[in-house]
Coordinates of C-alpha atoms and ligand atoms in Angstrom, one line a residue:
M1 CA 188.5 92.4 -18.1
L2 CA 184.7 92.7 -18.3
A3 CA 183.4 95.3 -20.7
R4 CA 180.6 96.3 -23.0
V5 CA 181.1 96.7 -26.8
E6 CA 178.7 98.3 -29.1
V7 CA 177.7 96.1 -32.1
A8 CA 175.6 96.9 -35.1
D9 CA 174.8 93.4 -36.4
A10 CA 175.8 89.8 -36.5
T11 CA 178.9 90.6 -38.5
D12 CA 180.2 92.8 -35.7
L13 CA 179.5 89.9 -33.3
S14 CA 181.6 87.5 -35.4
T15 CA 184.4 90.0 -35.7
L16 CA 184.4 90.3 -31.9
R17 CA 184.6 86.5 -31.6
E18 CA 187.4 86.3 -34.1
L19 CA 189.3 88.9 -32.0
G20 CA 189.2 86.4 -29.2
V21 CA 186.7 87.9 -26.8
E22 CA 183.9 85.8 -25.2
I23 CA 180.5 87.3 -25.6
L24 CA 178.5 86.7 -22.5
D25 CA 175.0 87.9 -22.9
D26 CA 172.0 87.2 -25.0
R27 CA 170.8 90.5 -26.2
P28 CA 169.1 91.3 -29.5
G29 CA 171.2 93.8 -31.3
P30 CA 172.1 96.4 -32.2
G31 CA 173.5 97.7 -29.0
F32 CA 176.1 96.9 -26.3
V33 CA 177.0 93.3 -25.6
A34 CA 179.0 92.2 -22.6
V35 CA 182.4 90.6 -23.3
L36 CA 185.1 89.0 -21.3
A37 CA 188.5 89.8 -22.8
D38 CA 192.2 89.2 -22.0
P39 CA 194.6 92.1 -22.5
Q40 CA 195.6 91.0 -25.9
S41 CA 192.1 90.6 -27.4
W42 CA 191.1 93.8 -25.6
S43 CA 193.7 95.9 -27.4
A44 CA 192.6 94.3 -30.7
V45 CA 189.0 95.3 -30.0
S46 CA 190.0 98.8 -29.1
A47 CA 192.2 99.1 -32.2
T48 CA 189.3 98.0 -34.4
G49 CA 187.3 101.0 -33.5
F50 CA 184.4 99.6 -31.6
R51 CA 182.7 101.8 -29.1
V52 CA 183.5 100.3 -25.7
Q53 CA 182.7 100.8 -22.0
V54 CA 184.9 99.1 -19.4
V55 CA 182.9 97.6 -16.6
T56 CA 185.8 96.4 -14.6
T57 CA 189.5 95.8 -15.3
N58 CA 189.7 93.8 -12.1
L59 CA 187.0 91.1 -12.5
Q60 CA 188.9 88.8 -10.2
E61 CA 188.6 91.3 -7.3
A62 CA 184.8 91.5 -7.8
L63 CA 184.6 87.7 -8.0
D64 CA 186.7 87.3 -4.9
E65 CA 184.3 89.6 -3.0
H66 CA 181.4 87.4 -4.1
R67 CA 183.3 84.3 -3.2
L68 CA 184.0 85.6 0.3
Q69 CA 180.3 86.5 0.7
L70 CA 179.4 82.9 -0.5
D71 CA 181.9 81.3 1.9
T72 CA 180.4 83.1 4.9
R73 CA 176.7 82.6 4.0
P74 CA 174.7 80.4 6.3
P75 CA 174.8 76.8 4.9
A76 CA 171.5 75.4 3.6
D77 CA 171.2 72.9 6.5
V78 CA 171.3 75.5 9.2
T79 CA 169.0 78.1 7.6
D80 CA 165.4 78.2 6.5
A81 CA 166.2 80.9 4.1
F82 CA 167.4 78.6 1.3
F83 CA 166.7 81.2 -1.4
D84 CA 168.5 84.1 0.3
D85 CA 171.7 83.1 -1.5
F86 CA 173.1 80.9 -4.2
R87 CA 173.5 77.2 -3.3
D88 CA 176.1 74.7 -4.4
Y89 CA 175.5 71.3 -6.1
D90 CA 175.1 69.4 -2.8
E91 CA 172.7 72.0 -1.3
V92 CA 170.5 72.1 -4.4
D93 CA 170.5 68.3 -4.7
G94 CA 169.7 68.0 -1.0
H95 CA 166.8 70.3 -1.3
L96 CA 165.2 67.9 -3.7
D97 CA 165.1 65.3 -0.9
T98 CA 163.7 68.0 1.5
L99 CA 160.8 68.7 -0.9
A100 CA 160.1 65.1 -1.5
A101 CA 160.0 64.4 2.2
A102 CA 157.7 67.4 2.8
R103 CA 155.0 66.1 0.4
P104 CA 155.6 62.4 -0.4
D105 CA 152.0 62.3 -1.7
L106 CA 152.9 64.7 -4.5
V107 CA 156.6 64.5 -5.1
T108 CA 158.9 61.8 -6.5
V109 CA 162.6 62.2 -6.8
L110 CA 163.8 61.2 -10.3
D111 CA 167.1 59.7 -11.0
V112 CA 167.6 61.3 -14.4
G113 CA 171.2 60.2 -15.1
T114 CA 174.8 60.4 -14.2
S115 CA 177.3 63.0 -15.4
L116 CA 180.7 62.3 -17.0
E117 CA 182.4 62.7 -13.6
G118 CA 179.8 60.5 -11.9
R119 CA 177.5 63.0 -10.3
A120 CA 173.8 62.3 -10.0
I121 CA 171.5 64.3 -12.2
R122 CA 168.3 64.4 -10.3
G123 CA 164.9 66.0 -10.6
L124 CA 161.5 66.0 -9.1
S125 CA 158.1 65.0 -10.4
I126 CA 155.4 67.0 -8.7
T127 CA 151.8 66.1 -9.4
A128 CA 148.5 64.8 -8.0
A129 CA 147.4 63.7 -11.5
D130 CA 147.3 60.4 -13.3
A131 CA 150.4 58.9 -14.9
D132 CA 149.4 60.1 -18.4
A133 CA 148.9 63.7 -17.4
P134 CA 150.5 66.3 -19.6
V135 CA 154.0 67.2 -18.5
V136 CA 155.6 70.6 -18.0
L137 CA 159.3 69.9 -18.1
I138 CA 161.5 72.5 -16.6
N139 CA 165.3 72.2 -16.6
A140 CA 168.1 74.6 -15.7
T141 CA 171.9 74.7 -15.6
Q142 CA 172.7 73.3 -19.0
H143 CA 175.2 76.2 -18.8
A144 CA 177.3 75.9 -15.7
R145 CA 177.8 79.6 -14.9
E146 CA 174.1 80.6 -15.1
W147 CA 173.5 80.3 -11.4
I148 CA 170.3 82.2 -11.3
S149 CA 168.8 79.5 -13.6
T150 CA 169.8 76.9 -11.1
M151 CA 168.2 78.8 -8.2
T152 CA 165.1 79.6 -10.2
G153 CA 164.7 75.9 -11.2
I154 CA 164.9 74.6 -7.6
C155 CA 162.8 77.6 -6.4
V156 CA 160.0 76.9 -8.8
A157 CA 159.9 73.3 -7.6
D158 CA 159.8 74.7 -4.0
E159 CA 156.9 77.0 -4.8
L160 CA 154.9 74.2 -6.4
V161 CA 155.5 72.0 -3.4
T162 CA 155.1 74.5 -0.6
R163 CA 152.0 76.1 -2.1
A164 CA 150.5 72.8 -3.3
D165 CA 147.3 73.3 -1.3
E166 CA 146.6 76.8 -2.6
P167 CA 143.6 76.5 -4.9
T168 CA 145.4 77.7 -8.1
I169 CA 148.4 75.4 -7.6
A170 CA 146.2 72.5 -6.4
D171 CA 144.1 72.8 -9.6
L172 CA 147.3 72.7 -11.7
L173 CA 148.7 69.7 -9.9
A174 CA 145.4 67.9 -10.3
S175 CA 145.9 67.8 -14.1
V176 CA 149.5 68.5 -14.9
R177 CA 152.8 66.8 -14.0
F178 CA 155.6 69.3 -13.3
V179 CA 159.0 67.8 -13.8
V180 CA 162.0 69.9 -12.6
V181 CA 165.6 69.2 -13.2
P182 CA 167.6 72.1 -11.6
I183 CA 171.1 71.0 -12.6
V184 CA 171.5 69.2 -15.9
N185 CA 175.3 69.9 -15.9
P186 CA 176.5 69.1 -12.4
D187 CA 180.2 68.7 -13.3
G188 CA 180.2 72.2 -14.9
Y189 CA 178.3 73.7 -12.0
V190 CA 180.7 72.2 -9.4
Y191 CA 183.6 73.6 -11.5
T192 CA 182.1 77.1 -11.4
W193 CA 182.2 76.9 -7.6
S194 CA 185.6 75.4 -7.3
D195 CA 187.7 76.8 -10.2
D196 CA 186.2 79.1 -12.8
R197 CA 183.0 81.1 -12.2
F198 CA 182.6 81.7 -15.9
W199 CA 182.7 78.1 -17.1
R200 CA 179.8 77.3 -19.5
K201 CA 180.1 73.7 -20.9
N202 CA 180.2 70.3 -19.3
R203 CA 183.7 69.0 -18.4
R204 CA 184.4 66.5 -21.3
D205 CA 188.2 66.1 -21.4
G206 CA 188.6 69.4 -19.4
I207 CA 187.5 71.3 -22.6
G208 CA 183.8 70.7 -22.5
V209 CA 180.8 70.3 -24.8
D210 CA 178.0 72.8 -25.0
L211 CA 175.1 70.7 -23.9
N212 CA 172.7 73.1 -25.6
R213 CA 174.2 72.3 -29.0
N214 CA 174.3 68.5 -28.4
F215 CA 170.6 67.7 -29.1
S216 CA 169.7 66.0 -32.4
V217 CA 167.4 68.5 -34.1
A218 CA 169.7 70.3 -36.6
W219 CA 172.7 69.0 -34.7
G220 CA 175.9 70.6 -36.1
G221 CA 174.0 73.3 -38.0
P222 CA 174.4 77.1 -37.8
G223 CA 175.4 78.6 -34.5
A224 CA 177.1 75.4 -33.3
S225 CA 180.9 75.0 -33.6
G226 CA 183.0 72.0 -34.4
D227 CA 185.9 73.5 -32.6
P228 CA 186.3 71.9 -29.1
D229 CA 187.6 75.2 -27.7
A230 CA 184.6 77.1 -28.7
G231 CA 181.9 78.0 -26.2
N232 CA 179.3 76.5 -28.4
Y233 CA 181.1 73.3 -29.3
H234 CA 178.5 70.7 -30.4
G235 CA 180.4 67.6 -29.4
T236 CA 181.3 64.6 -31.6
A237 CA 177.7 63.5 -32.3
A238 CA 174.2 64.4 -31.1
F239 CA 173.7 63.1 -27.6
S240 CA 177.4 62.3 -27.3
E241 CA 177.2 63.6 -23.7
P242 CA 175.5 61.7 -20.9
E243 CA 173.9 64.9 -19.5
S244 CA 172.0 65.8 -22.7
A245 CA 171.2 62.1 -23.3
A246 CA 169.8 62.0 -19.7
L247 CA 167.5 64.9 -20.4
R248 CA 166.4 63.3 -23.6
D249 CA 165.6 60.0 -22.0
L250 CA 163.7 61.7 -19.2
A251 CA 161.6 63.6 -21.7
L252 CA 161.0 60.4 -23.8
S253 CA 159.8 58.6 -20.7
F254 CA 156.6 60.6 -20.6
E255 CA 153.6 60.1 -22.9
H256 CA 153.0 63.8 -23.5
V257 CA 155.4 66.6 -22.8
A258 CA 153.2 69.6 -23.5
V259 CA 155.6 72.3 -22.5
H260 CA 159.4 72.4 -22.1
V261 CA 161.1 75.4 -20.4
D262 CA 164.9 75.6 -20.5
L263 CA 166.1 78.1 -18.0
H264 CA 169.2 80.2 -18.8
S265 CA 170.7 83.6 -18.1
F266 CA 171.0 86.3 -19.1
G267 CA 169.2 88.8 -21.3
Q268 CA 165.5 88.9 -20.0
L269 CA 164.1 87.1 -23.0
V270 CA 161.6 84.4 -23.9
L271 CA 162.9 82.6 -27.0
R272 CA 160.8 80.2 -29.0
P273 CA 161.6 77.8 -31.9
W274 CA 163.2 77.6 -34.1
S275 CA 166.6 78.5 -32.9
Y276 CA 168.4 77.0 -35.9
T277 CA 166.5 78.4 -38.8
A278 CA 164.4 81.4 -39.8
E279 CA 161.9 79.0 -41.4
P280 CA 158.7 79.5 -39.5
P281 CA 157.8 76.5 -37.3
P282 CA 154.5 74.8 -37.9
A283 CA 152.9 76.0 -34.7
A284 CA 154.3 79.5 -35.0
G285 CA 151.0 81.0 -33.8
D286 CA 150.8 79.0 -30.6
L287 CA 154.5 79.4 -29.9
K288 CA 154.3 83.2 -30.3
L289 CA 151.2 83.3 -28.1
L290 CA 152.8 81.4 -25.3
G291 CA 156.1 83.2 -25.6
D292 CA 154.5 86.6 -25.6
D293 CA 152.2 85.8 -22.7
A294 CA 155.1 84.3 -20.7
A295 CA 157.2 87.4 -21.3
E296 CA 154.3 89.7 -20.4
I297 CA 153.8 87.9 -17.1
L298 CA 157.6 87.9 -16.3
T299 CA 157.5 91.6 -17.0
Q300 CA 154.4 92.5 -15.0
A301 CA 155.6 90.8 -11.8
Y302 CA 158.1 93.5 -10.9
G303 CA 158.2 95.7 -14.0
V304 CA 161.4 94.1 -15.2
Q305 CA 161.2 94.1 -19.0
Y306 CA 161.3 90.7 -20.8
Q307 CA 161.1 90.5 -24.6
S308 CA 159.6 87.6 -26.6
I309 CA 161.3 86.6 -29.9
P310 CA 162.1 83.6 -32.0
G311 CA 165.5 82.2 -30.9
V312 CA 167.0 82.5 -34.3
E313 CA 166.4 86.3 -34.3
L314 CA 168.9 86.6 -31.5
Y315 CA 171.4 84.4 -33.2
P316 CA 171.1 81.0 -34.8
A317 CA 171.8 78.1 -32.4
S318 CA 171.5 74.5 -33.6
G319 CA 171.0 71.3 -31.6
T320 CA 169.3 73.1 -28.7
A321 CA 167.2 71.3 -26.1
P322 CA 163.9 73.3 -26.7
D323 CA 164.2 72.9 -30.5
W324 CA 164.5 69.1 -29.9
A325 CA 161.6 69.1 -27.5
Y326 CA 159.5 70.9 -30.0
G327 CA 160.7 69.1 -33.1
E328 CA 160.7 65.6 -31.7
L329 CA 158.1 65.7 -29.0
G330 CA 155.7 68.4 -30.1
A331 CA 156.3 70.2 -26.8
M332 CA 156.1 74.0 -26.7
G333 CA 159.8 74.5 -26.2
L334 CA 160.8 77.8 -24.7
T335 CA 164.0 79.3 -23.4
F336 CA 163.8 81.8 -20.6
E337 CA 166.9 84.0 -20.4
L338 CA 166.5 85.4 -16.9
R339 CA 167.9 88.6 -15.3
P340 CA 169.8 90.8 -15.7
D341 CA 169.5 92.3 -19.2
E342 CA 172.9 93.8 -19.2
V343 CA 176.2 93.9 -17.4
E344 CA 176.9 96.8 -15.1
M345 CA 179.5 97.4 -12.5
F346 CA 177.5 95.7 -9.7
E347 CA 175.6 93.2 -11.8
L348 CA 178.3 91.2 -13.5
G349 CA 175.8 89.3 -15.7
F350 CA 176.0 85.7 -14.4
V351 CA 177.0 87.1 -11.1
L352 CA 173.7 88.4 -9.9
H353 CA 173.2 89.8 -6.4
P354 CA 171.6 87.1 -4.3
S355 CA 168.8 89.5 -3.2
Q356 CA 167.4 89.0 -6.8
I357 CA 166.9 85.3 -6.5
E358 CA 163.5 85.6 -4.9
E359 CA 162.1 88.1 -7.4
V360 CA 163.4 86.2 -10.4
C361 CA 161.9 83.0 -9.0
L362 CA 158.5 84.6 -8.4
E363 CA 158.4 86.3 -11.8
T364 CA 159.3 83.0 -13.4
M365 CA 156.8 81.1 -11.3
G366 CA 154.0 83.3 -12.7
A367 CA 154.9 82.3 -16.2
I368 CA 155.2 78.6 -15.2
E369 CA 151.7 78.8 -13.7
Y370 CA 150.4 80.2 -16.9
L371 CA 152.2 77.5 -19.0
G372 CA 150.9 74.9 -16.6
A373 CA 147.3 76.1 -17.1
W374 CA 147.9 75.9 -20.9
A375 CA 149.3 72.4 -20.6
A376 CA 146.3 71.3 -18.5
D377 CA 144.0 72.1 -21.5
A378 CA 146.4 70.5 -24.0
A379 CA 145.2 67.0 -23.8
P380 CA 146.6 64.7 -26.4
G381 CA 144.2 63.7 -29.0
D382 CA 142.6 67.1 -29.5
P383 CA 141.8 68.0 -33.0
G384 CA 145.0 69.0 -34.7
D385 CA 147.0 66.4 -32.8
S386 CA 147.3 64.2 -35.8
G387 CA 150.7 64.3 -37.1
D388 CA 152.7 66.6 -39.2
P389 CA 151.2 69.9 -40.3
T390 CA 154.1 70.7 -42.5
G391 CA 152.9 68.3 -45.2
G392 CA 154.4 65.0 -44.4
S393 CA 158.1 65.7 -43.7
T394 CA 159.7 63.6 -41.2
T395 CA 162.6 64.2 -38.9
T396 CA 165.6 62.0 -38.3
G397 CA 166.1 62.8 -34.7
G398 CA 167.5 60.9 -31.8
D399 CA 166.1 57.5 -32.7
G400 CA 165.4 58.0 -36.3
S401 CA 161.9 56.8 -35.7
S402 CA 159.7 59.7 -34.7
T403 CA 158.0 62.3 -36.8
G404 CA 158.2 65.6 -35.3
V405 CA 156.3 68.8 -35.9
G406 CA 158.8 70.4 -38.1
D407 CA 161.3 69.4 -40.7
P408 CA 164.7 69.9 -39.1
S409 CA 166.0 67.0 -41.1
S410 CA 166.3 69.2 -44.1
T411 CA 169.1 71.2 -42.5
T412 CA 170.4 68.6 -40.3
T413 CA 173.9 67.4 -40.6
G414 CA 175.2 64.2 -39.3
Q415 CA 172.7 63.5 -36.6
D416 CA 173.2 60.6 -34.3
S417 CA 175.8 58.9 -36.2
G418 CA 174.9 55.9 -34.2
T419 CA 176.7 56.6 -31.0
T420 CA 173.9 57.3 -28.7
A421 CA 170.9 56.8 -30.8
D422 CA 169.2 54.9 -28.1
A423 CA 166.0 56.7 -27.4
G424 CA 164.4 53.4 -26.8
T425 CA 166.3 53.1 -23.6
G426 CA 164.6 56.0 -22.0
D427 CA 162.5 54.6 -19.2
G428 CA 160.8 52.1 -21.3
G429 CA 160.9 54.2 -24.4
S430 CA 157.2 54.8 -24.0
N431 CA 157.0 58.1 -25.6
T432 CA 154.3 58.1 -28.1
S433 CA 154.0 61.8 -28.7
G434 CA 156.8 62.0 -31.2
S435 CA 154.2 62.5 -33.9
S436 CA 152.0 64.8 -31.8
V437 CA 151.4 68.4 -32.7
P438 CA 151.0 70.7 -29.8
P439 CA 147.3 70.1 -29.3
Q440 CA 146.1 73.7 -29.5
T441 CA 147.8 74.1 -32.8
T442 CA 145.4 74.3 -35.6
G443 CA 147.7 74.7 -38.5
N444 CA 150.9 75.8 -40.1
S445 CA 151.4 79.5 -39.5
A446 CA 153.4 81.7 -41.6
G447 CA 155.0 85.0 -41.0
D448 CA 156.4 84.4 -37.6
S449 CA 160.0 84.5 -38.4
T450 CA 160.8 88.1 -38.5
G451 CA 160.0 91.4 -37.0
D452 CA 157.5 90.3 -34.4
E453 CA 159.2 91.4 -31.2
G454 CA 157.0 93.5 -29.0
G455 CA 154.1 91.2 -29.5
E456 CA 151.9 93.7 -31.2
Q457 CA 151.1 91.8 -34.4
T458 CA 148.4 89.3 -34.6
D459 CA 149.1 88.0 -38.0
A460 CA 151.4 85.3 -37.0
Q461 CA 148.6 82.9 -36.4
G462 CA 147.6 80.8 -39.4
E463 CA 144.2 80.9 -40.8
G464 CA 141.8 79.0 -38.7
C465 CA 143.9 79.3 -35.6
S466 CA 141.6 79.0 -32.6
C467 CA 144.0 80.7 -30.3
R468 CA 143.4 84.2 -29.1
T469 CA 145.1 87.2 -30.7
T470 CA 147.7 88.9 -28.7
D471 CA 145.7 92.1 -28.2
E472 CA 142.9 90.3 -26.6
P473 CA 143.4 89.6 -22.9
P474 CA 143.9 85.9 -22.2
P475 CA 141.6 84.4 -19.7
G476 CA 143.4 83.6 -16.5
W477 CA 146.9 84.8 -17.1
L478 CA 146.5 88.3 -15.9
W479 CA 145.4 87.2 -12.5
L480 CA 148.1 84.5 -12.5
G481 CA 150.6 87.2 -13.1
A482 CA 149.0 89.3 -10.4
F483 CA 149.5 86.4 -8.0
A484 CA 153.2 86.5 -8.6
L485 CA 153.2 90.2 -7.9
L486 CA 151.3 90.0 -4.7
R487 CA 152.9 87.0 -3.2
R488 CA 155.6 87.3 -0.6
R489 CA 157.3 84.2 0.5
N490 CA 157.7 83.5 4.2
R491 CA 160.2 80.8 4.7
Ligands
0X9_501 O1 173.2 80.0 -26.7 C1 172.4 79.4 -25.9 O2 172.5 78.2 -25.7 C2 171.4 80.2 -25.2 N1 171.8 81.4 -24.7 S1 173.0 81.5 -23.5 O3 173.4 82.8 -23.4 N2 172.2 81.2 -22.1 O4 174.0 80.5 -23.7 C3 170.2 80.4 -26.1 C4 169.8 79.3 -27.0 C5 168.6 79.6 -27.9 N3 168.6 80.9 -28.4 C6 169.0 81.3 -29.6 N4 168.7 80.8 -30.7 N5 169.8 82.3 -29.7
ZN502 ZN1 172.7 79.4 -21.2

């Protein structure tokens, strides 16, 4: 059964979890959350007095209908309309080769790693810039069931390649390297096509580890479970999983990852660090600026409302990929929770109608262009790029050697107990940006941890911050957003 349950606060959410339902969406409370429940847990929920709305008692029927539609769709190799429908692992993987073949001058296929079950995790590097250009790293499908993230990841890569000669994109590619990994969790993704549409984790021992709890910043902290059956099971150690280790090593292979975007669904949110603590991060002002602007661009494209908040305000989550990218690499680590914002009868959350793929892709692309433009200016070595603005704290992340921008070590438990602490194996281990602060950051900002949804406040930026205030129109991003609005793809 798929239903919505009204919750007032985090206590209600944990009560619901204890009653055995699975909470599906990422929505800031209070309000209705979407849940999957078996008959037993459903009677417990009803008996507890929650306000409920049943979406469907026959989820299987709805999924079967979707399945039928998927089975009869034109396969990727006989249609030009790749983004008219969802694509399976082989189709998405094959599209990487198609894009590389289309523009060998710009595109390189990256062998990122191999999943537990032996599938290739691959990505694309798309750039016309030098080897040391700042990187915008975009990944999707850490969570297997979030198919719209998969399609958006591959579609953003497609947009960058097929529009590479348009002046705005050409400018970006001249100074930024975009790296896109559309399927970080291939085993889980394949399993959602073959067996269980709502599978989330990887396939470790048939039970699974939540890859987005398996990174080393604050590994094992709040919002990550030690129970293998839990949806947010953190695994036996940070980077115990080949899939998260592969993403780590890819990121470490670049000199300067300026921005990291982790695509998820659903909830229509842009989440920024930290996810594991309400302590304000050192670059709170820049993070808020980028998150707010990205949400605004996502919203303006089609009028679909996205909200920008610190991840922890939604609920705490420890060991996430963007917290790691921020804490260890100094990258602006954002999570995009894509459409929809809630479960309805014909929008079953993760099961989005395929006609939405193109719009979600284009609204996301507007935000990626904006973040790319930001990264282009974020040359390492700018003032402020000189270490730890928190006052000398060091992290004890993946390799125990880098000093990140924050101080996650203070709340970190049992990171990297030696199992996979091999950051040096990442493509030469050439990352030198572990100590870098996001270059446009000018200081430690306070006051960004609570009550700043809506993006109205300007007080989150620390004194001396050179970045614009949120009520001052940013140069460039409005028209970048407008591009996303006006563009219609023709493929
Ligand atoms: O829980 C997650 O890993 C992400 N949400 S999802 O519904 N796609 O699983 C969000 C992670 C970061 N956000 C929070 N701190 N809540
Ligand atoms: Zn997710």
